[in-house]
Every structure is written in C-alpha cells, then in structure tokens.
CSV table of C-alpha atoms in Angstrom, one decimal:
chain,number,residue,atom,x,y,z
A,2,MET,CA,-17.4,48.8,20.3
A,3,ALA,CA,-19.9,50.9,18.4
A,4,GLN,CA,-18.4,50.1,15.0
A,5,ARG,CA,-18.5,46.3,15.7
A,6,SER,CA,-22.1,46.7,16.8
A,7,THR,CA,-22.9,48.4,13.6
A,8,VAL,CA,-21.1,45.7,11.6
A,9,ARG,CA,-22.9,43.0,13.3
A,10,ARG,CA,-26.3,44.6,12.5
A,11,LEU,CA,-25.1,45.0,8.9
A,12,MET,CA,-24.2,41.5,8.5
A,13,ARG,CA,-27.4,40.4,10.1
A,14,GLU,CA,-29.7,42.5,7.9
A,15,TYR,CA,-27.8,42.8,4.7
A,16,GLY,CA,-24.9,40.4,4.7
A,17,ARG,CA,-25.8,38.3,1.8
A,18,THR,CA,-23.7,38.4,-1.3
A,19,HIS,CA,-25.4,38.8,-4.9
A,20,ALA,CA,-23.7,35.6,-6.0
A,21,ALA,CA,-25.5,33.7,-3.1
A,22,GLU,CA,-28.8,35.4,-3.9
A,23,ALA,CA,-28.4,34.1,-7.4
A,24,GLY,CA,-27.9,30.7,-6.3
A,25,VAL,CA,-24.1,30.7,-7.0
A,26,ARG,CA,-22.1,28.6,-4.4
A,27,LEU,CA,-18.9,30.4,-5.1
A,28,ARG,CA,-15.8,28.3,-5.0
A,29,ASN,CA,-12.4,28.4,-6.8
A,30,THR,CA,-13.7,26.2,-9.6
A,31,PRO,CA,-14.6,27.0,-13.2
A,32,ALA,CA,-18.4,26.8,-13.2
A,33,PRO,CA,-19.2,29.1,-10.1
A,34,LEU,CA,-16.5,31.6,-11.2
A,35,TYR,CA,-18.1,31.7,-14.6
A,36,GLN,CA,-21.5,32.1,-12.9
A,37,LEU,CA,-20.3,35.1,-11.1
A,38,LEU,CA,-19.0,36.5,-14.2
A,39,THR,CA,-22.3,36.1,-15.9
A,40,LEU,CA,-23.9,37.8,-12.9
A,41,CYS,CA,-21.6,40.7,-13.3
A,42,VAL,CA,-22.4,41.1,-17.1
A,43,LEU,CA,-26.1,41.2,-16.0
A,44,PHE,CA,-25.3,44.0,-13.6
A,45,SER,CA,-23.3,46.1,-16.0
A,46,VAL,CA,-26.4,47.9,-17.4
A,47,ARG,CA,-28.9,50.2,-15.7
A,48,ILE,CA,-31.2,47.4,-14.3
A,49,LYS,CA,-32.6,46.8,-10.9
A,50,ALA,CA,-30.6,44.5,-8.9
A,51,ASP,CA,-33.4,42.1,-8.1
A,52,ILE,CA,-34.1,41.7,-11.9
A,53,ALA,CA,-30.4,41.0,-12.8
A,54,VAL,CA,-30.4,38.3,-10.0
A,55,ALA,CA,-33.6,36.7,-11.3
A,56,ALA,CA,-32.1,36.8,-14.8
A,57,ALA,CA,-29.1,34.9,-13.6
A,58,ARG,CA,-31.3,32.3,-11.9
A,59,GLU,CA,-33.3,31.9,-15.1
A,60,LEU,CA,-30.1,31.5,-17.3
A,61,PHE,CA,-28.6,29.0,-14.8
A,62,ALA,CA,-32.1,27.1,-14.6
A,63,ALA,CA,-31.9,26.8,-18.4
A,64,GLY,CA,-28.6,25.0,-18.0
A,65,LEU,CA,-26.4,27.9,-19.0
A,66,ARG,CA,-23.9,27.5,-16.1
A,67,THR,CA,-20.7,27.2,-17.9
A,68,PRO,CA,-19.1,29.2,-20.8
A,69,ARG,CA,-19.4,26.0,-23.1
A,70,ALA,CA,-23.1,25.8,-22.4
A,71,MET,CA,-23.7,29.6,-22.8
A,72,ALA,CA,-21.8,29.6,-26.1
A,73,ALA,CA,-23.6,26.6,-27.5
A,74,ALA,CA,-27.1,28.0,-26.7
A,75,SER,CA,-29.0,29.9,-29.2
A,76,TRP,CA,-29.3,33.6,-29.0
A,77,GLN,CA,-33.0,33.3,-28.8
A,78,SER,CA,-32.8,31.0,-25.9
A,79,ARG,CA,-30.7,33.5,-24.0
A,80,VAL,CA,-33.2,36.2,-24.9
A,81,ASP,CA,-36.1,34.0,-23.6
A,82,ALA,CA,-34.3,33.4,-20.3
A,83,LEU,CA,-33.7,37.1,-19.8
A,84,GLY,CA,-37.3,37.8,-20.8
A,85,ARG,CA,-38.7,35.3,-18.1
A,86,ALA,CA,-36.9,37.5,-15.5
A,87,HIS,CA,-38.5,40.6,-17.0
A,88,TYR,CA,-34.9,41.8,-17.9
A,89,ARG,CA,-36.2,44.5,-20.5
A,90,ARG,CA,-34.7,46.9,-22.9
A,91,TYR,CA,-31.3,45.2,-22.6
A,92,ASP,CA,-32.4,41.6,-23.3
A,93,GLU,CA,-31.1,41.5,-27.0
A,94,SER,CA,-27.9,43.3,-26.5
A,95,THR,CA,-27.1,41.3,-23.2
A,96,ALA,CA,-27.9,38.0,-25.0
A,97,THR,CA,-25.3,39.0,-27.6
A,98,ALA,CA,-22.8,40.0,-25.0
A,99,LEU,CA,-23.3,36.8,-23.0
A,100,GLY,CA,-22.5,34.8,-26.1
A,101,ALA,CA,-19.5,36.8,-27.0
A,102,GLY,CA,-18.1,36.7,-23.5
A,103,ALA,CA,-18.6,32.9,-23.4
A,104,ALA,CA,-16.7,32.5,-26.5
A,105,PHE,CA,-14.0,34.9,-25.2
A,106,VAL,CA,-13.4,32.9,-22.0
A,107,LEU,CA,-13.3,29.7,-23.9
A,108,ASP,CA,-10.8,30.9,-26.5
A,109,ARG,CA,-8.6,32.9,-24.0
A,110,TYR,CA,-8.8,30.8,-20.9
A,111,GLY,CA,-10.1,27.4,-22.0
A,112,GLY,CA,-13.3,28.1,-20.1
A,113,ASP,CA,-11.4,28.4,-16.8
A,114,LEU,CA,-11.2,31.9,-15.1
A,115,ARG,CA,-8.4,30.6,-12.8
A,116,ARG,CA,-6.2,31.0,-15.8
A,117,LEU,CA,-7.2,34.7,-15.8
A,118,ARG,CA,-6.1,34.7,-12.2
A,119,GLU,CA,-2.8,33.2,-13.1
A,120,ALA,CA,-2.3,35.7,-15.8
A,121,ALA,CA,-2.8,38.5,-13.3
A,122,ASP,CA,0.0,36.9,-11.3
A,123,GLY,CA,-1.3,38.2,-7.9
A,124,ASP,CA,-1.9,41.7,-9.0
A,125,PRO,CA,-5.5,42.9,-8.3
A,126,ALA,CA,-5.2,46.0,-10.8
A,127,ARG,CA,-4.1,43.6,-13.6
A,128,LEU,CA,-6.8,41.2,-12.8
A,129,ARG,CA,-9.3,44.1,-13.3
A,130,GLU,CA,-7.8,45.0,-16.6
A,131,LEU,CA,-8.1,41.3,-17.7
A,132,LEU,CA,-11.8,41.2,-16.6
A,133,ARG,CA,-12.5,44.3,-18.6
A,134,GLU,CA,-11.4,42.5,-21.7
A,135,VAL,CA,-14.7,40.3,-21.4
A,136,PRO,CA,-17.4,41.9,-23.5
A,137,ARG,CA,-19.7,44.1,-21.5
A,138,ILE,CA,-17.5,44.1,-18.4
A,139,GLY,CA,-16.5,47.6,-17.5
A,140,PRO,CA,-15.0,49.1,-14.3
A,141,VAL,CA,-18.2,48.5,-12.5
A,142,GLY,CA,-18.5,44.9,-13.5
A,143,ALA,CA,-14.8,44.3,-12.6
A,144,ASP,CA,-15.4,45.9,-9.1
A,145,ILE,CA,-18.4,43.7,-8.5
A,146,PHE,CA,-16.5,40.5,-9.5
A,147,CYS,CA,-13.6,41.3,-7.2
A,148,ARG,CA,-15.9,42.4,-4.4
A,149,GLU,CA,-17.6,38.9,-4.4
A,150,ALA,CA,-14.5,36.8,-5.4
A,151,GLN,CA,-12.3,38.1,-2.7
A,152,GLY,CA,-13.8,35.2,-0.6
A,153,VAL,CA,-12.0,32.7,-2.7
A,154,TRP,CA,-9.2,34.8,-4.3
A,155,PRO,CA,-7.5,36.2,-1.1
A,156,GLU,CA,-5.1,38.4,-3.2
A,157,LEU,CA,-8.2,40.6,-4.0
A,158,ARG,CA,-8.7,41.5,-0.3
A,159,PRO,CA,-9.8,44.0,0.9
A,160,ALA,CA,-12.1,44.9,-2.0
A,161,PHE,CA,-14.5,47.7,-1.1
A,162,ASP,CA,-15.6,49.7,-4.0
A,163,ALA,CA,-16.7,53.5,-3.9
A,164,ARG,CA,-20.3,52.7,-3.0
A,165,ALA,CA,-19.2,50.5,-0.2
A,166,ARG,CA,-16.8,53.1,1.1
A,167,HIS,CA,-19.2,55.9,0.9
A,168,ALA,CA,-21.8,54.0,3.0
A,169,ALA,CA,-19.3,53.0,5.6
A,170,GLY,CA,-18.4,56.7,6.0
A,171,GLU,CA,-22.1,57.5,6.4
A,172,LEU,CA,-22.5,54.9,9.0
A,173,GLY,CA,-19.5,56.0,11.1
A,174,LEU,CA,-17.2,53.1,9.9
A,175,PRO,CA,-13.7,53.4,8.5
A,176,LYS,CA,-13.7,54.5,5.0
A,177,THR,CA,-10.4,52.8,3.8
A,178,PRO,CA,-10.5,49.2,2.8
A,179,PRO,CA,-7.7,48.1,5.1
A,180,ASP,CA,-9.5,49.6,8.2
A,181,LEU,CA,-12.9,48.0,7.1
A,182,ALA,CA,-11.2,44.7,6.7
A,183,ARG,CA,-10.0,44.6,10.4
A,184,LEU,CA,-13.7,44.5,11.5
A,185,VAL,CA,-14.5,41.1,10.2
A,186,PRO,CA,-12.7,37.8,9.5
A,187,GLY,CA,-11.3,37.5,5.9
A,188,ASP,CA,-13.8,35.0,4.8
A,189,ASP,CA,-16.7,37.6,5.8
A,190,LEU,CA,-15.2,40.4,3.6
A,191,PRO,CA,-17.6,39.7,0.7
A,192,LYS,CA,-20.6,39.8,2.9
A,193,LEU,CA,-19.6,43.0,4.5
A,194,ALA,CA,-18.9,44.6,1.1
A,195,ALA,CA,-22.2,43.5,-0.1
A,196,ALA,CA,-24.0,44.7,3.0
A,197,LEU,CA,-22.5,48.3,2.6
A,198,VAL,CA,-23.5,48.3,-1.0
A,199,ARG,CA,-27.0,47.3,-0.2
A,200,VAL,CA,-27.3,50.1,2.3
A,201,GLU,CA,-25.9,52.6,-0.2
A,202,LEU,CA,-28.4,51.6,-2.9
A,203,SER,CA,-31.3,51.5,-0.5
A,204,ARG,CA,-30.5,55.3,0.2
A,205,ALA,CA,-30.3,56.1,-3.6
A,206,ALA,CA,-33.1,58.0,-4.9
A,207,ASP,CA,-33.5,55.9,-8.0
A,208,GLY,CA,-33.2,52.6,-6.3
A,209,PRO,CA,-30.7,49.8,-7.0
A,210,ARG,CA,-29.9,50.6,-10.7
A,211,GLY,CA,-26.7,50.8,-12.8
A,212,GLY,CA,-24.7,47.9,-11.3
A,213,VAL,CA,-24.4,46.9,-7.7
C-alpha cells in the first residue's frame, strides 16, 4: 500500500513525459517517432532539460517535424531555432548532428523509424544498438528514446534506466524494472519512468544536465 501511495504521488507531481512536454503526441507513426528522436539528440549533451525541451518546441514550430523537413532546412535555420531556445554552446554542433541524423534516417529507413523497429525484430538490446547508429545518439539518448517509446513499442517494456532505478530505491520502491512495472498499468510505464528520472534530477547537485 505504501509503495502504491508513493507511485500515485509521483505520477501526480512528476508524471509527464518529456515528449509530452515538448508537444509530441507520441504514436506509432513516423512523424512523432522522429520528433522523439530529435528530442533525444537535443538531450544528448550537457544541457538543462527545460532548454532541450524548449529547443525541440522551436524546431517543431519552425516546421522541422520530419526527417525530410529537417534535412531540407538550412544549417543556419536550425542554428537559429536552437538559439531562440537559448540552446547555447552546442547550437552549431547540434544543428550539424540534426541534419546528419535526418539524412541517416531517410537513407537507412526511408524516414520511418518503424523500419528500425522491424530491423531489431523484437530485441530491445538490438534496437538500442540501431538507435546508436544515428549521429549524436549514444547510450543515454538510446535509453531516453526507449524509456519514452515503451508506451507505443511494448517490446521495450519495462524500460527504467539507471537514474530511474536509483530514484526508485531512494523512495523505497522496487529497484528492478519488472517489479516497478507491476505498480502501474503498461500504458503508464513511460510516465512512471519519467517521474522517477525527474525526482533523481531534482536531487542532483548540478540540476538536470547531461541528458534526462
């Protein structure tokens, strides 16, 4: 009972995914999946979470919601969008990475990340490997993608990264993904994972940096 009460409080206070915060209505369709990938690229440097989310919103507001639109946009337009969100120090390198990543997704998967999912053939470890082939996406970015995408790609469940598991332990919750998954319905797993990460980041001395 105590654990479920803790989970209810977590979900009430922190249970919003970063994709939702960035305005992404995540579904198993090409555009929102690519928008999630874009968000993961933005989080893959030492940047505050709210700035990364704001940068995603600026890119999407500029019409850069698909890999084709991102690849067709000028490098300067990507830099300008990042600048409007105060995405400093990494704006130029990230603008380059976004362009290269869009081209990669177009060339390898025809702009549709569901083909990446098919290539992984139900293996979450393989899916993470394929994600890491995208420019700028490393282990942290791949974990973020899987944590958020588990709502629409059930084979990724339960996805709780190290930060989420550590926060769970500190709160007296189970520390293993299967045990955590028993505390909420499957569709709520992304929200619980996000809530735990937000708690962990709020306790960090340097704030929400270096990926979420």
